[in-house]
GROMACS .gro file of C-alpha atoms in nm:
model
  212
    1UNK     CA    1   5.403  -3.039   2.536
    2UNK     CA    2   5.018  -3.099   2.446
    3UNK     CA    3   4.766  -2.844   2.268
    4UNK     CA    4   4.499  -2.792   2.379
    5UNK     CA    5   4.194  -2.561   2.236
    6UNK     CA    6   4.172  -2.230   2.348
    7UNK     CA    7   3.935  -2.170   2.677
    8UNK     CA    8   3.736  -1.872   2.840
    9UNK     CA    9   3.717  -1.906   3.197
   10UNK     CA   10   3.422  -1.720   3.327
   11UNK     CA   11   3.386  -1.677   3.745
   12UNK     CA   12   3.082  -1.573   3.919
   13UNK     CA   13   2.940  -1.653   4.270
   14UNK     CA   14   3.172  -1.935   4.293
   15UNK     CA   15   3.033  -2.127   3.953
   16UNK     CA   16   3.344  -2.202   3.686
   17UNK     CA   17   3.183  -2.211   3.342
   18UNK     CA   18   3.473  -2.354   3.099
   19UNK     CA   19   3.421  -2.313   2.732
   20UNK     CA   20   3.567  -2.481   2.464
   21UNK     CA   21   3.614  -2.476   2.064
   22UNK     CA   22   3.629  -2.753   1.831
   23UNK     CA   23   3.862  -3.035   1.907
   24UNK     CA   24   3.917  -2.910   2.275
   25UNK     CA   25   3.902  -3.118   2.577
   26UNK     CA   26   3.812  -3.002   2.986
   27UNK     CA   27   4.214  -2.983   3.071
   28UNK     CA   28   4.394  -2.642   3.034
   29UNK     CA   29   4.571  -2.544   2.755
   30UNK     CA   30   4.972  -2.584   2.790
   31UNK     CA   31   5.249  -2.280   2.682
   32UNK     CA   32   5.284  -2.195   2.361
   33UNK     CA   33   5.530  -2.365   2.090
   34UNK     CA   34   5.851  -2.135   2.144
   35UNK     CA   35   6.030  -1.994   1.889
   36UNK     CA   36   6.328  -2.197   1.741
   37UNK     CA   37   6.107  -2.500   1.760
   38UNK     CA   38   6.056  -2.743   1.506
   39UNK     CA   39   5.767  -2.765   1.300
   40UNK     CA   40   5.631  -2.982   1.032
   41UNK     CA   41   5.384  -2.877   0.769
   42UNK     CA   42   5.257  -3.200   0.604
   43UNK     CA   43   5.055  -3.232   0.299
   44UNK     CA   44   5.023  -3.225  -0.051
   45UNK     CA   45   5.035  -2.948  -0.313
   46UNK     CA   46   4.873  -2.680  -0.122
   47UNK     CA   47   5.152  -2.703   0.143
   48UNK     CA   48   5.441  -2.729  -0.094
   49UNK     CA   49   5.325  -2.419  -0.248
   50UNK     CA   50   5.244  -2.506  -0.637
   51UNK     CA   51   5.171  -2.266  -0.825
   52UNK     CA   52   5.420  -2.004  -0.673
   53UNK     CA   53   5.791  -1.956  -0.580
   54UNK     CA   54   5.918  -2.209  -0.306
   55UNK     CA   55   5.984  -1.916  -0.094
   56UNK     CA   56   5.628  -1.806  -0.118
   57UNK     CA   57   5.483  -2.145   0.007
   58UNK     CA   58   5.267  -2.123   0.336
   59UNK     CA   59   5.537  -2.265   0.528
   60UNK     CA   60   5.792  -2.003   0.429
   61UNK     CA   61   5.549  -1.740   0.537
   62UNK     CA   62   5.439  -1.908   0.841
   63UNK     CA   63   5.797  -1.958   0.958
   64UNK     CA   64   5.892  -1.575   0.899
   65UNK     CA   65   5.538  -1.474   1.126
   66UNK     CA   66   5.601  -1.787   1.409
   67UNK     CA   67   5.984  -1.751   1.485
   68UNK     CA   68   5.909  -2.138   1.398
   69UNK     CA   69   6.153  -2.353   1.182
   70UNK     CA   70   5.944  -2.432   0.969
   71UNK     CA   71   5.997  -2.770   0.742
   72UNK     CA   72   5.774  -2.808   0.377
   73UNK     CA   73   5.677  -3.174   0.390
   74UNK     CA   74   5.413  -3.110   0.095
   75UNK     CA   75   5.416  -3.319  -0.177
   76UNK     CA   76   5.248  -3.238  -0.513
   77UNK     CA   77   4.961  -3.516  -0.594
   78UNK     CA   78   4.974  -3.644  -0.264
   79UNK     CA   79   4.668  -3.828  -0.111
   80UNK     CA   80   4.588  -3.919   0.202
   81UNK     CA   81   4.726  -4.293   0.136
   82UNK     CA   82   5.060  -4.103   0.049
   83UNK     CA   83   5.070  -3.915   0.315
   84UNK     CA   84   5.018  -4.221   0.567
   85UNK     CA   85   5.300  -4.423   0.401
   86UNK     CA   86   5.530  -4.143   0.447
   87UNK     CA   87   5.419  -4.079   0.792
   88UNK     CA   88   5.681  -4.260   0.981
   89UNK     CA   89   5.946  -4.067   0.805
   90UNK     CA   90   5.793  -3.747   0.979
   91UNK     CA   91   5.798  -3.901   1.343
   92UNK     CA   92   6.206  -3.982   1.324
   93UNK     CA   93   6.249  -3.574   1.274
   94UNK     CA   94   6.051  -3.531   1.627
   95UNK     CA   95   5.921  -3.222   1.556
   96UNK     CA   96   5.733  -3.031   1.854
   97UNK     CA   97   5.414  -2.971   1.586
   98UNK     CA   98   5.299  -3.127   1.328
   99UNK     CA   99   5.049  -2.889   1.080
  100UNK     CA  100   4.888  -3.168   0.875
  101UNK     CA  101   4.625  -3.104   0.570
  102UNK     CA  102   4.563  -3.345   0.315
  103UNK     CA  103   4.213  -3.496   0.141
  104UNK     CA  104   4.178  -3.262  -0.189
  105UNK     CA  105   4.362  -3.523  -0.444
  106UNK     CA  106   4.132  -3.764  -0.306
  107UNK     CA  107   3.836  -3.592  -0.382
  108UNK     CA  108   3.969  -3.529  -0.728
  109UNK     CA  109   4.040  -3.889  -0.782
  110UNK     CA  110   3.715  -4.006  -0.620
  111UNK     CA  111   3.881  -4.216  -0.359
  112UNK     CA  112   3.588  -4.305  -0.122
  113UNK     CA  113   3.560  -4.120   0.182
  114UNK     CA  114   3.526  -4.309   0.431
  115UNK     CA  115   3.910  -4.446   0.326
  116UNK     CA  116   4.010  -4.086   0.329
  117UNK     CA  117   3.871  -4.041   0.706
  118UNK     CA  118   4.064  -4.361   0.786
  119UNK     CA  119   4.401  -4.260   0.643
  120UNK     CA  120   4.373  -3.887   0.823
  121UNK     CA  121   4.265  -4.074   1.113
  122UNK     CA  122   4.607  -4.348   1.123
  123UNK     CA  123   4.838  -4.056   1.052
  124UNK     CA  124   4.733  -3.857   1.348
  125UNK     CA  125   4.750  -4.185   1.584
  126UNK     CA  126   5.049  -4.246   1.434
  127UNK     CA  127   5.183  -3.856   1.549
  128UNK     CA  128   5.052  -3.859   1.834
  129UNK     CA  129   5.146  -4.230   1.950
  130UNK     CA  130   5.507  -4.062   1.888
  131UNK     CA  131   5.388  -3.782   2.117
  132UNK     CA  132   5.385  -3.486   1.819
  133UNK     CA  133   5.135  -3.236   1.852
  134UNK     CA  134   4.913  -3.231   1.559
  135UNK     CA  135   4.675  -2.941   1.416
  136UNK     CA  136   4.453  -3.038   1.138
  137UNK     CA  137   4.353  -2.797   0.868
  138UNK     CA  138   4.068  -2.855   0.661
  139UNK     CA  139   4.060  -2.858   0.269
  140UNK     CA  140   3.779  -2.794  -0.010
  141UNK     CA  141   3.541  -3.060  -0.131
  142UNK     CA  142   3.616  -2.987  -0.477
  143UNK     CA  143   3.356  -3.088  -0.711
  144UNK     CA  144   3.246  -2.969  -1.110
  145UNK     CA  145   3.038  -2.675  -0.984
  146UNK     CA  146   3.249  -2.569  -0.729
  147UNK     CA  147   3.598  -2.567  -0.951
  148UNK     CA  148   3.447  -2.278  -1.066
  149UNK     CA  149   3.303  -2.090  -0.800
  150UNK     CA  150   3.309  -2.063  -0.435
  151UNK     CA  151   3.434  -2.394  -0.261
  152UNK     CA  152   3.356  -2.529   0.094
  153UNK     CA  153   3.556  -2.751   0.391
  154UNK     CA  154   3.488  -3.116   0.294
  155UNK     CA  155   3.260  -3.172   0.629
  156UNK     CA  156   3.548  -3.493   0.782
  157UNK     CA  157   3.740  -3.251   0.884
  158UNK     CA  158   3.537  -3.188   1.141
  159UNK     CA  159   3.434  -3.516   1.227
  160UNK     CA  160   3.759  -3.643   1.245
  161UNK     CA  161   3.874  -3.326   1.457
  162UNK     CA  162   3.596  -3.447   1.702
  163UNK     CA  163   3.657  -3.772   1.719
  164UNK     CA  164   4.035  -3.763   1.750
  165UNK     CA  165   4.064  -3.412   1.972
  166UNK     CA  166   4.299  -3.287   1.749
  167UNK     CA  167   4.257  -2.836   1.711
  168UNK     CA  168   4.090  -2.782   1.361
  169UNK     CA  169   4.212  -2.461   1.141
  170UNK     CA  170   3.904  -2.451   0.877
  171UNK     CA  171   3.787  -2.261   0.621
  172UNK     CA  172   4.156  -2.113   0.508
  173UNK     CA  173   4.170  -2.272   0.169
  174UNK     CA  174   3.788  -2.237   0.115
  175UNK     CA  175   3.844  -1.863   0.137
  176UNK     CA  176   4.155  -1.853  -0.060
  177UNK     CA  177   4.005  -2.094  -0.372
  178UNK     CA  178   3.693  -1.921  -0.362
  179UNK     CA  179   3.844  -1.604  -0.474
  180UNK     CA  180   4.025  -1.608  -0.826
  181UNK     CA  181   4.251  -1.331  -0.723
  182UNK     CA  182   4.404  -1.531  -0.482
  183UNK     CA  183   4.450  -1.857  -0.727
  184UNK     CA  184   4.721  -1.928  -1.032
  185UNK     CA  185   4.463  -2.222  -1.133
  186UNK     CA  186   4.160  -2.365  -1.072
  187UNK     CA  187   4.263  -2.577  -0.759
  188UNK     CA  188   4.589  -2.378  -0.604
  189UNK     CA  189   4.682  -2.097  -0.456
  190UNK     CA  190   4.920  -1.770  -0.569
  191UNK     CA  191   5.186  -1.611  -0.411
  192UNK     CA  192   4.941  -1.380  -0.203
  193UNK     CA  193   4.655  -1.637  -0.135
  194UNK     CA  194   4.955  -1.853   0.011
  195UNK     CA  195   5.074  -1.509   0.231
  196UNK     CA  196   4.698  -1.475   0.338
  197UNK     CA  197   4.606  -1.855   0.402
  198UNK     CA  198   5.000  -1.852   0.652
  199UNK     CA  199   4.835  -1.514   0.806
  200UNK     CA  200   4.524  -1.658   0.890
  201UNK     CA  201   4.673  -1.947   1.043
  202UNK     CA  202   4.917  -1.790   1.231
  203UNK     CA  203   4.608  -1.598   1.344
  204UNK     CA  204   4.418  -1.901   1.473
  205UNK     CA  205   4.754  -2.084   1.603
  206UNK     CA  206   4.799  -1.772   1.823
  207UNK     CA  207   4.398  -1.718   1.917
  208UNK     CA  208   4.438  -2.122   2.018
  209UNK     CA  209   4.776  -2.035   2.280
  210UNK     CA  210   5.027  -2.303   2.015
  211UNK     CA  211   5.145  -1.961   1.904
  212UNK     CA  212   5.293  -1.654   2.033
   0.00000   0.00000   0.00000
């Protein structure tokens, strides 16, 4: 099954106007991912769930909302040249979705990003060479100012979302690190910024038709 973004189909006097969102294409979007179905969350710390119980990781929460099984492939530290060497072990599980956000260690240990962009970018050919769906979620650019205040997406995401047609869930963890009462440190979420960054996905994963 392929994902496509979401569309608005508007009909008057014979004209078709087709809309689309970030990351879409012209063809319709396919049925949703059923429940029962198999579905990866890759990443690093922020999808493990540091900085809170196991069972209050995104994933856990997402899987309880989605019907979805659910599988926590976040590792803590990861970067996105982690993530790529581990990639192949994610393809043999053939999952029907692949929910794949990764960048923020590389940001905090200055790896260049342009080498960032190209790891993302090899990970998602390499999912969806394997035909597995893949929705890209976009993390903070982290810098000194912004550790302590509000944070933004780190702009790639978008770019890369473009470029490779893949749907883009931003500005989850910008919202959830930019509010203290949603953080157990300076750079991860709590128990209920987890529960509200799941909720807002689950929001957009429905709003795009991969959801029910």
């Amino acid at each position: 099954m392929k994902i496509r973004g979401k569309f608005l189909v508007l009909a008057s006097m014979g004209l078709v106007a087709t809309l689309s969102m970030t990351g879409c294409d012209s063809e319709p979007q396919q049925e949703a991912v059923p429940a029962g179905s198999i579905v990866i969350a890759l990443g690093d710390s922020l999808t493990y769930g540091y900085g809170a119980s196991l069972d209050a990781a995104y994933p856990k929460v997402l899987a309880d909302l989605s019907h979805w099984t659910v599988i926590n492939a976040g590792v803590n530290g990861d970067t996105s040249a982690d993530v790529l060497a581990r990639v192949d072990d994610i393809t043999t599980q053939n999952p029907d979705l692949v929910l794949f956000g990764v960048g923020g260690n590389d940001v905090l240990q200055r790896v260049q990003p342009e080498t960032t962009r190209a790891n993302i970018t090899a990970t998602i050919d390499t999912l969806k060479s394997a035909n597995i769906d893949v929705v890209l979620i976009a993390e903070p650019h982290f810098s000194a100012s912004a550790l302590f205040g509000r944070v933004s997406d780190n702009p790639l995401y978008e770019d890369i979302a473009d470029a490779k047609e893949v749907p883009l869930y931003s500005g989850g963890w910008s919202a959830v690190l930019s509010d203290d009462t949603l953080k157990s440190d300076r750079i991860h979420a709590n128990a209920a910024g987890y529960r509200q960054f799941a909720e807002g996905l689950h929001d957009y994963l429905q709003e795009e038709g991969v959801a029910r």
